Coordinates of C-alpha atoms in Angstrom, one line a residue:
Chain E
X1 CA 86.1 107.8 120.0
X2 CA 88.7 106.8 122.4
X3 CA 90.2 110.0 124.4
X4 CA 92.9 110.8 127.3
X5 CA 92.6 114.2 128.2
X6 CA 94.7 115.5 130.9
X7 CA 94.3 118.6 132.9
X8 CA 95.5 121.3 133.5
X9 CA 97.6 121.9 130.3
X10 CA 100.4 123.8 132.1
X11 CA 101.1 124.6 135.4
X12 CA 103.4 127.2 137.5
X13 CA 104.1 126.5 141.3
X14 CA 106.9 127.2 143.9
X15 CA 109.4 125.5 145.3
X16 CA 107.8 123.0 148.2
X17 CA 104.2 123.3 147.1
X18 CA 102.1 119.9 145.9
X19 CA 100.9 119.3 142.6
X20 CA 97.9 117.2 141.6
X21 CA 98.1 116.3 137.8
X22 CA 94.9 114.9 136.7
X23 CA 94.2 112.5 133.8
X24 CA 90.8 110.9 132.9
X25 CA 90.2 108.7 129.6
X26 CA 87.6 106.9 127.5
X27 CA 88.8 104.6 125.6
X28 CA 87.7 100.9 124.6
X29 CA 88.7 97.6 126.8
X30 CA 91.0 99.7 128.7
X31 CA 93.7 97.3 130.3
X32 CA 96.3 99.5 132.0
X33 CA 97.1 103.8 132.1
X34 CA 101.0 104.7 132.7
X35 CA 102.3 108.0 133.5
X36 CA 105.6 109.4 131.9
X37 CA 108.0 112.4 132.8
X38 CA 109.2 113.6 129.8
X39 CA 112.1 116.4 130.7
X40 CA 114.0 117.6 127.7
X41 CA 113.9 114.1 125.2
X42 CA 112.6 111.3 125.7
X43 CA 109.8 110.5 128.1
X44 CA 110.6 107.8 130.7
X45 CA 108.9 105.9 132.6
X46 CA 106.8 106.7 136.1
X47 CA 104.2 104.5 136.9
X48 CA 101.4 101.8 135.0
X49 CA 98.6 101.5 137.1
X50 CA 95.8 98.6 136.4
X51 CA 93.3 98.4 139.8
X52 CA 91.5 100.8 141.5
X53 CA 92.2 102.6 144.2
X54 CA 95.5 101.3 144.8
X55 CA 98.2 103.3 145.0
X56 CA 101.6 103.1 143.8
X57 CA 104.0 105.6 145.4
X58 CA 107.9 106.6 144.4
X59 CA 109.6 108.8 146.5
X60 CA 107.7 111.9 146.4
X61 CA 105.6 110.6 143.5
X62 CA 102.5 108.9 143.5
X63 CA 99.3 108.2 141.5
X64 CA 96.1 105.9 142.2
X65 CA 94.0 104.6 139.9
X66 CA 89.4 105.1 139.5
X67 CA 88.5 103.0 136.7
X68 CA 85.1 103.3 137.7
X69 CA 85.0 107.4 137.3
X70 CA 87.2 107.1 134.4
X71 CA 89.6 108.6 136.2
X72 CA 94.3 108.6 138.0
X73 CA 95.9 111.5 139.6
X74 CA 99.5 111.9 140.0
X75 CA 100.8 113.8 143.1
X76 CA 103.7 115.5 143.5
X77 CA 104.8 116.7 147.2
X78 CA 107.0 119.5 147.7
X79 CA 107.8 120.1 144.5
X80 CA 111.5 120.7 143.1
X81 CA 113.0 122.3 140.3
X82 CA 113.8 118.6 139.0
X83 CA 110.4 118.1 138.7
X84 CA 110.3 120.7 135.9
X85 CA 108.9 118.9 133.1
X86 CA 105.9 117.1 130.8
X87 CA 104.0 114.7 132.3
X88 CA 102.4 112.2 130.2
X89 CA 99.5 110.4 130.8
X90 CA 98.9 106.7 128.4
X91 CA 96.5 104.0 128.4
X92 CA 96.8 100.8 127.1
X93 CA 93.8 99.2 125.5
X94 CA 93.9 95.2 125.3
X95 CA 94.3 94.3 121.7
X96 CA 96.1 97.5 120.5
X97 CA 99.3 97.5 119.7
X98 CA 100.1 101.0 121.0
X99 CA 99.5 103.3 124.1
X100 CA 96.8 106.1 123.6
X101 CA 98.8 109.6 124.9
X102 CA 97.4 112.7 127.0
X103 CA 98.4 116.4 125.6
X104 CA 100.0 115.9 129.1
X105 CA 101.1 118.5 131.3
X106 CA 104.0 121.1 131.5
X107 CA 104.8 121.3 135.0
X108 CA 107.5 124.3 135.8
X109 CA 108.8 124.5 139.1
X110 CA 110.1 128.3 140.4
X111 CA 112.6 128.3 143.0
Chain Z
X1 CA 121.6 97.3 125.9
X2 CA 121.6 100.7 124.2
X3 CA 117.9 100.5 124.2
X4 CA 116.0 102.8 121.4
X5 CA 118.3 105.0 119.6
X6 CA 117.9 107.5 116.7
X7 CA 119.9 109.6 114.3
X8 CA 119.7 112.0 113.5
X9 CA 119.1 114.7 116.6
X10 CA 118.7 116.8 114.3
X11 CA 117.8 117.7 110.5
X12 CA 116.9 120.9 108.6
X13 CA 115.7 119.9 105.5
X14 CA 113.7 121.8 102.6
X15 CA 110.7 121.3 101.6
X16 CA 110.6 118.5 98.7
X17 CA 113.6 116.6 100.0
X18 CA 113.9 112.8 101.1
X19 CA 114.9 111.5 104.3
X20 CA 114.9 108.4 106.5
X21 CA 115.0 109.3 110.0
X22 CA 116.7 105.6 111.9
X23 CA 115.1 103.8 114.7
X24 CA 117.0 100.7 116.2
X25 CA 116.6 98.3 119.4
X26 CA 118.3 96.1 121.1
X27 CA 116.0 94.7 123.3
X28 CA 114.9 92.3 121.3
X29 CA 110.9 93.6 121.4
X30 CA 108.6 92.9 118.9
X31 CA 106.5 96.5 118.9
X32 CA 107.4 99.7 116.9
X33 CA 106.4 102.7 116.6
X34 CA 107.4 106.5 115.4
X35 CA 105.4 109.0 117.6
X36 CA 105.5 113.1 116.5
X37 CA 105.0 115.5 119.1
X38 CA 103.8 118.5 118.5
X39 CA 102.6 121.5 121.3
X40 CA 100.1 120.8 122.3
X41 CA 98.9 118.1 120.7
X42 CA 101.2 115.5 122.8
X43 CA 102.8 112.1 121.1
X44 CA 100.5 111.5 117.8
X45 CA 100.8 107.6 116.7
X46 CA 102.7 107.6 112.8
X47 CA 103.1 104.2 111.8
X48 CA 103.9 101.4 113.9
X49 CA 104.8 97.3 113.4
X50 CA 104.2 94.3 115.8
X51 CA 106.5 92.1 113.9
X52 CA 109.2 91.8 111.3
X53 CA 107.3 92.5 107.8
X54 CA 103.8 94.0 109.8
X55 CA 103.8 97.5 109.9
X56 CA 100.1 99.6 109.8
X57 CA 99.5 103.3 109.6
X58 CA 98.5 105.3 113.2
X59 CA 96.9 108.1 113.6
X60 CA 99.4 110.1 111.3
X61 CA 100.2 108.4 108.9
X62 CA 100.1 110.9 105.6
X63 CA 103.6 111.9 104.0
X64 CA 105.2 108.6 105.8
X65 CA 106.9 105.5 105.0
X66 CA 107.9 102.9 107.4
X67 CA 109.1 99.0 106.7
X68 CA 110.6 96.7 108.6
X69 CA 113.0 94.5 107.3
X70 CA 114.3 93.2 110.8
X71 CA 113.4 92.9 114.4
X72 CA 115.9 95.3 115.5
X73 CA 115.8 98.3 112.6
X74 CA 112.4 100.5 112.3
X75 CA 112.7 103.3 109.8
X76 CA 110.4 106.3 108.6
X77 CA 111.0 107.9 105.7
X78 CA 110.0 111.2 104.4
X79 CA 109.4 110.9 100.5
X80 CA 108.9 114.4 100.2
X81 CA 109.4 116.9 103.2
X82 CA 106.5 119.6 103.9
X83 CA 106.5 122.4 106.7
X84 CA 104.0 120.4 108.5
X85 CA 106.3 117.7 109.1
X86 CA 108.5 120.0 111.5
X87 CA 108.1 117.8 114.4
X88 CA 109.9 116.1 117.2
X89 CA 109.9 112.4 116.1
X90 CA 110.1 109.4 118.3
X91 CA 110.8 106.2 118.3
X92 CA 109.2 103.2 120.8
X93 CA 109.9 99.7 121.3
X94 CA 107.9 97.3 123.6
X95 CA 107.3 93.7 124.5
X96 CA 103.4 92.7 123.9
X97 CA 101.0 91.2 126.3
X98 CA 99.4 93.3 129.5
X99 CA 102.2 95.2 132.0
X100 CA 104.9 95.9 129.1
X101 CA 106.3 99.1 129.3
X102 CA 106.6 101.3 126.2
X103 CA 110.8 102.5 126.3
X104 CA 111.5 105.6 124.0
X105 CA 114.7 106.7 121.9
X106 CA 115.9 110.7 122.4
X107 CA 114.6 111.4 119.4
X108 CA 114.9 113.3 116.4
X109 CA 114.2 117.5 115.7
X110 CA 113.3 118.2 112.3
X111 CA 112.4 121.6 110.9
X112 CA 111.5 121.7 107.2
X113 CA 112.1 125.6 105.8

C-alpha cells in the first residue's frame, strides 16, 4: 500500500530557530515529490523535487530529495512567525492522476 | 486568471440535507479533483476527473457524487449529508504530465449538524 509519512506531526519553535521537516514515502512508480505550505486557506506550492541530491532553494527555505532512502527534508532557517503553517508533502506517481498527500506537519513559530 | 474558485466558503447543513459544492477553473486544466481535509488526516481524495465526461472515485468517495460536463466546472454533490462529512473541502486542478503542479481553490468549510 502506498504511503507518505511526515514527521513530526507538530512542532513549536522560537523565532530565529532552524527547523527540519521530514517526509518519507513508499509508493509505486514514483515521479516527483512536492512540498506545499498551507496557512489559513488553500495549500500553496513551494518545491517540486525529481532528482536525488539536488537542493531546491527559495529564500530561507530549502529542500532535498533522497530517492535511495525514499525521503525528503524541508529546511527553514531563521524562522519567522509568518512561517507558521501546515507543511504538506505529496508524491506524484507516473500513471496516476492525482497527488498522494501526507498528513502534514503543523509548524508554530512563537516570537 | 481567477485560478480555481469554490463556492460557498462556508455552509451549515442539517443531517439528511443535500447540497452542491461548486468548483470552477479558468486555466483549461484537464485534471480536476476534490479533497477533504480533516485534522490529523491530511488531504484525502474524494473524486477526480481527467477530462469532460470522465470521472472516477478516489480514496473516500462514499456519500459524494461528481460530474464533469465542461472542462471548467467540477461540482461535488452531497446527496444526504451526515455529521461525518463535516470537513474542509478543497477543489484542485492541474495539467496532465510530469512537472505539473496542482492548484488549489480556497476551500469550503462544511458543518453538518
